[in-house]
Coordinates of C-alpha atoms in Angstrom, one line a residue:
M1 CA 0.0 0.0 0.0
K2 CA 2.8 2.4 0.8
L3 CA 4.5 1.5 -2.5
K4 CA 1.3 2.3 -4.4
I5 CA 0.9 5.7 -2.7
L6 CA 4.6 6.5 -3.4
F7 CA 4.2 5.6 -7.1
L8 CA 1.1 7.8 -7.5
T9 CA 2.9 10.7 -5.7
L10 CA 5.7 10.6 -8.2
L11 CA 3.5 10.1 -11.3
F12 CA 1.1 13.0 -10.6
P13 CA 3.7 15.9 -11.0
L14 CA 5.0 14.3 -14.2
I15 CA 1.5 14.2 -15.8
S16 CA 0.8 17.8 -14.7
S17 CA 4.1 19.0 -16.1
C18 CA 3.4 17.5 -19.5
S19 CA -0.1 18.9 -19.6
T20 CA 1.2 22.3 -18.7
V21 CA 3.8 22.3 -21.5
Q22 CA 1.2 21.2 -24.1
E23 CA -1.2 23.9 -23.1
D24 CA 1.5 26.6 -23.1
S25 CA 2.6 25.6 -26.5
E26 CA -0.9 25.6 -28.0
K27 CA -2.6 28.4 -26.1
E28 CA 0.1 30.8 -24.9
P29 CA -1.1 34.2 -26.1
L30 CA 1.3 36.9 -27.3
P31 CA 1.9 39.9 -25.1
E32 CA -0.7 42.6 -25.5
E33 CA 1.8 45.2 -26.8
Q34 CA 3.2 42.9 -29.4
T35 CA -0.3 42.0 -30.6
Q36 CA -1.3 45.6 -31.0
T37 CA 1.9 46.3 -33.0
I38 CA 1.3 43.4 -35.4
E39 CA -2.3 44.5 -36.0
T40 CA -1.2 48.1 -36.6
E41 CA 1.3 47.0 -39.1
L42 CA -1.2 44.8 -40.9
W43 CA -3.7 47.8 -41.2
E44 CA -1.0 50.4 -42.1
E45 CA 1.0 48.4 -44.6
P46 CA -1.2 49.0 -47.7
L47 CA -1.3 52.7 -47.0
E48 CA 2.5 52.9 -46.8
A49 CA 3.2 50.9 -49.9
P50 CA 4.9 53.3 -52.4
N51 CA 3.6 51.5 -55.5
E52 CA 0.0 51.3 -54.4
P53 CA -1.3 54.8 -53.6
T54 CA -4.8 54.9 -52.0
Q55 CA -5.8 57.9 -54.0
V56 CA -4.8 58.9 -57.5
Q57 CA -3.7 62.6 -57.5
Q58 CA -4.2 64.6 -60.6
A59 CA -1.1 66.4 -61.9
P60 CA -1.3 70.2 -61.2
E61 CA -2.2 72.3 -64.2
E62 CA 0.7 73.9 -66.0
V63 CA 1.2 77.6 -65.4
H64 CA 2.5 79.4 -68.4
E65 CA 4.3 82.6 -67.5
N66 CA 3.9 85.7 -69.6
I67 CA 0.9 84.2 -71.4
V68 CA -2.0 86.7 -71.4
P69 CA -5.6 85.4 -72.2
E70 CA -6.7 86.6 -75.6
R71 CA -9.6 89.1 -75.6
N72 CA -12.1 89.4 -78.3
P73 CA -13.3 92.8 -79.7
D74 CA -16.5 92.7 -77.8
E75 CA -14.7 92.3 -74.5
I76 CA -12.2 95.0 -75.3
L77 CA -14.9 97.6 -76.2
S78 CA -17.3 96.7 -73.3
S79 CA -14.5 97.2 -70.8
Y80 CA -13.0 100.3 -72.6
R81 CA -12.8 103.4 -70.5
I82 CA -13.4 106.7 -72.2
G83 CA -10.6 109.2 -72.3
K84 CA -9.6 112.6 -73.6
G85 CA -9.8 112.8 -77.4
D86 CA -12.7 110.3 -77.7
N87 CA -15.7 111.5 -79.6
I88 CA -19.0 110.3 -78.2
S89 CA -22.7 110.5 -79.1
I90 CA -25.3 110.8 -76.4
K91 CA -29.0 110.2 -77.3
V92 CA -32.0 110.3 -75.1
F93 CA -35.0 108.5 -76.6
G94 CA -37.7 110.9 -77.7
E95 CA -35.8 113.9 -76.3
P96 CA -33.7 115.6 -79.1
D97 CA -32.8 118.5 -76.8
F98 CA -30.9 116.1 -74.6
S99 CA -29.0 114.4 -77.5
V100 CA -25.5 115.7 -78.2
T101 CA -22.2 114.8 -79.8
A102 CA -19.1 115.9 -78.0
R103 CA -15.4 115.2 -77.9
L104 CA -13.8 114.8 -74.4
S105 CA -11.5 117.7 -73.4
R106 CA -8.0 117.4 -72.1
E107 CA -9.6 117.3 -68.7
G108 CA -11.8 114.4 -69.8
S109 CA -15.1 116.2 -69.6
I110 CA -17.9 117.4 -71.8
S111 CA -20.5 120.1 -71.5
Y112 CA -24.1 118.6 -71.3
P113 CA -27.5 120.4 -71.3
F114 CA -28.8 121.1 -67.8
L115 CA -26.1 118.9 -66.1
R116 CA -23.3 121.3 -67.2
E117 CA -19.7 119.8 -67.0
L118 CA -19.6 116.1 -66.8
E119 CA -16.4 114.3 -65.8
L120 CA -16.4 111.2 -68.0
A121 CA -12.8 110.1 -68.3
G122 CA -12.2 106.7 -66.9
L123 CA -15.8 105.5 -67.2
T124 CA -17.1 102.8 -69.5
V125 CA -20.0 103.4 -71.9
S126 CA -22.5 101.7 -69.6
Q127 CA -21.3 103.8 -66.6
I128 CA -21.7 107.0 -68.6
E129 CA -25.3 106.0 -69.6
Q130 CA -26.1 105.3 -65.9
K131 CA -24.5 108.6 -64.8
I132 CA -26.6 110.7 -67.3
T133 CA -29.8 108.7 -66.5
N134 CA -29.3 109.4 -62.8
G135 CA -28.7 113.1 -63.5
L136 CA -31.8 113.6 -65.7
K137 CA -34.3 111.4 -63.8
G138 CA -36.7 113.2 -61.5
D139 CA -35.7 116.8 -62.1
Y140 CA -35.9 116.9 -65.8
L141 CA -37.3 113.6 -67.2
V142 CA -39.5 110.9 -65.7
D143 CA -37.8 107.9 -67.2
P144 CA -34.9 108.8 -69.5
K145 CA -33.6 106.2 -72.0
V146 CA -30.0 107.1 -72.5
T147 CA -27.7 105.5 -75.2
V148 CA -24.0 106.4 -75.5
T149 CA -22.0 105.5 -78.6
V150 CA -18.3 106.1 -79.3
L151 CA -18.0 107.7 -82.7
E152 CA -14.3 108.0 -82.7
Y153 CA -11.8 106.4 -80.4
R154 CA -8.4 107.8 -79.4
Q155 CA -5.4 106.6 -81.3
L156 CA -3.3 103.5 -80.8
F157 CA 0.4 103.7 -81.2
V158 CA 2.9 101.5 -83.1
N159 CA 6.5 101.8 -82.0
G160 CA 9.7 99.9 -82.7
Q161 CA 10.8 98.2 -85.9
V162 CA 8.1 99.3 -88.3
N163 CA 8.5 101.6 -91.4
G164 CA 6.1 104.3 -90.1
P165 CA 6.0 104.4 -86.3
G166 CA 3.4 106.7 -84.7
G167 CA -0.3 107.1 -83.8
Y168 CA -3.1 105.6 -85.9
A169 CA -6.8 105.8 -85.8
F170 CA -8.4 102.8 -84.0
E171 CA -11.1 100.7 -85.6
P172 CA -13.1 98.1 -83.7
G173 CA -11.7 94.6 -84.5
M174 CA -8.2 95.9 -85.2
T175 CA -5.5 93.2 -84.8
V176 CA -1.7 93.5 -84.4
N177 CA -1.2 92.6 -88.1
K178 CA -3.6 95.3 -89.3
A179 CA -1.9 97.9 -87.0
I180 CA 1.6 97.0 -88.4
T181 CA 0.2 97.2 -91.9
L182 CA -1.1 100.7 -91.2
A183 CA 2.4 101.6 -89.9
G184 CA 4.0 100.6 -93.2
G185 CA 4.8 97.0 -92.4
F186 CA 7.8 95.4 -90.6
A187 CA 11.1 97.1 -91.0
E188 CA 14.0 95.0 -92.3
S189 CA 15.4 94.5 -88.8
A190 CA 12.0 93.6 -87.2
S191 CA 11.5 90.5 -85.2
R192 CA 8.3 88.5 -86.0
D193 CA 8.5 86.7 -82.7
E194 CA 9.0 89.5 -80.3
I195 CA 5.9 91.7 -80.5
F196 CA 4.5 93.3 -77.3
V197 CA 1.5 95.4 -76.4
I198 CA 1.0 97.8 -73.4
R199 CA -2.7 97.9 -72.7
D200 CA -4.3 101.3 -72.3
G201 CA -5.1 101.8 -68.6
S202 CA -2.7 99.2 -67.4
K203 CA -1.5 100.3 -63.9
T204 CA 1.9 98.7 -64.3
A205 CA 2.3 99.4 -68.0
T206 CA 3.8 95.9 -68.4
P207 CA 4.4 94.8 -72.0
E208 CA 2.4 91.7 -72.8
P209 CA 3.4 89.2 -75.5
A210 CA 1.3 89.5 -78.6
K211 CA 0.7 87.6 -81.9
L212 CA -0.3 88.8 -85.3
D213 CA -3.9 87.9 -84.6
T214 CA -4.1 89.5 -81.2
Y215 CA -6.8 92.1 -80.9
L216 CA -5.9 95.7 -79.9
G217 CA -7.9 98.4 -78.1
P218 CA -7.9 102.2 -78.3
G219 CA -4.9 103.8 -76.7
D220 CA -2.8 100.6 -76.7
I221 CA 0.9 100.8 -77.5
L222 CA 2.3 98.2 -79.8
I223 CA 6.0 97.5 -79.7
V224 CA 7.9 95.5 -82.4
K225 CA 11.4 94.5 -81.2
E226 CA 14.5 94.3 -83.3
Y227 CA 15.4 91.0 -84.9
Q228 CA 18.1 89.5 -82.6
K229 CA 21.4 88.6 -84.4
Y230 CA 24.9 87.5 -83.6
Y231 CA 27.9 87.8 -85.8
I232 CA 30.7 85.5 -86.7
N233 CA 33.8 86.1 -88.8
G234 CA 37.4 85.0 -89.3
A235 CA 38.4 81.5 -90.3
I236 CA 34.8 80.3 -91.0
N237 CA 33.2 79.1 -94.2
S238 CA 30.3 81.5 -94.2
P239 CA 31.1 84.6 -92.1
G240 CA 28.3 87.1 -91.5
S241 CA 25.2 87.8 -89.3
Y242 CA 22.8 85.1 -88.2
G243 CA 19.5 85.0 -86.3
F244 CA 19.8 84.2 -82.7
V245 CA 18.3 81.0 -81.4
P246 CA 17.8 79.9 -77.7
N247 CA 20.6 77.8 -76.1
L248 CA 23.1 78.9 -78.7
T249 CA 26.7 77.9 -78.1
V250 CA 29.9 78.7 -80.0
E251 CA 30.0 75.2 -81.4
K252 CA 26.4 75.5 -82.7
A253 CA 27.1 79.0 -84.1
I254 CA 30.1 77.7 -86.0
S255 CA 28.0 74.8 -87.4
I256 CA 25.2 77.2 -88.5
A257 CA 27.9 79.3 -90.3
G258 CA 29.1 76.3 -92.3
G259 CA 31.8 75.0 -90.0
L260 CA 35.4 76.0 -89.6
G261 CA 37.2 77.4 -92.6
Q262 CA 40.1 75.8 -94.5
Y263 CA 42.8 77.3 -92.2
A264 CA 41.1 76.6 -88.9
N265 CA 40.9 73.5 -86.7
S266 CA 40.4 72.5 -83.0
W267 CA 43.6 74.4 -82.1
S268 CA 42.3 77.7 -83.4
K269 CA 41.7 80.4 -80.9
I270 CA 38.1 81.7 -80.5
Y271 CA 37.1 85.1 -79.2
I272 CA 33.9 86.8 -78.4
I273 CA 33.2 90.6 -78.2
R274 CA 30.1 91.0 -76.1
E275 CA 27.5 93.7 -76.9
G276 CA 27.4 96.3 -74.1
D277 CA 31.0 95.9 -73.2
G278 CA 32.3 99.4 -73.4
T279 CA 35.9 98.3 -73.9
Q280 CA 35.0 96.0 -76.8
T281 CA 37.7 93.6 -75.5
P282 CA 37.8 90.2 -77.1
T283 CA 37.5 87.4 -74.6
R284 CA 39.0 83.9 -75.2
V285 CA 36.2 81.2 -75.2
D286 CA 35.8 77.6 -76.0
M287 CA 33.2 75.6 -78.0
K288 CA 30.8 75.2 -75.1
T289 CA 30.6 78.9 -74.3
A290 CA 27.1 80.4 -74.5
V291 CA 26.4 83.0 -77.2
Y292 CA 24.0 86.0 -76.7
P293 CA 22.3 88.4 -79.1
G294 CA 24.7 91.0 -80.4
D295 CA 27.8 88.9 -79.7
I296 CA 30.7 89.0 -82.3
I297 CA 32.5 85.7 -82.6
K298 CA 35.9 85.7 -84.1
I299 CA 37.8 82.5 -85.3
E300 CA 41.5 82.8 -85.7
E301 CA 43.5 80.8 -88.2
S302 CA 45.2 77.7 -86.8
P303 CA 49.0 78.1 -86.2
F304 CA 49.5 74.6 -87.5

């Protein structure tokens, strides 16, 4: 009996130990912090994947500098502000005594029946109509119907490389091409690519790029720039002047001029005299040197 009790005493801890090991291996949970970390990683991983964005982002719209929205003739005239020299017609329906034709004075005013001197400079046609309506209504007329028309606009001006620069009468629908034609056409040195317009009434008077079909307004100033050139001479196959192109280098300029001459090679010295340099001192350059408008490139003959 004692032996049986002893045997059971030794066997029970052994069985308990095995059971505990099995339960631990099958059911032992992960620490709480580690479990949370794994869950977080599983949720966040798709969001952080660089090749699988959760939202497709549209590329931002390109912003083009110095590009001014084109205006049509109706927009130009509807926003046009009357100024000195403009000749206008004012008509009041059914009231001939209140209908006048007048040219704005240097002060930008006109004399009008009953309302005396009216300051109109800087106003649009619709604003002038409203101003006269308000002045006549009540004291002089019950319900005046006022219509204002510009009979003659002030001049626009064409400057720069044209054959006849100066002021020209504006006509509705006038384009850059028509204005240049009125000014005698392009001069020989005129650039067809560098044409600018300063809009009448612009607070900054900033020149805006223009094309031949760009519409103009009264008082606008059109500027035609000179054709940009560079010059190349010396040991070159075709010395002379050439039209400047962007990103021009000495090597490209030589290529445009037909390449190096018979007595020149890679050992030849190359110089540039830069426009605006008061000393006109030739500067030694190499093939990769940038060329600018007005530069004079000189290729010396090779000593070998």
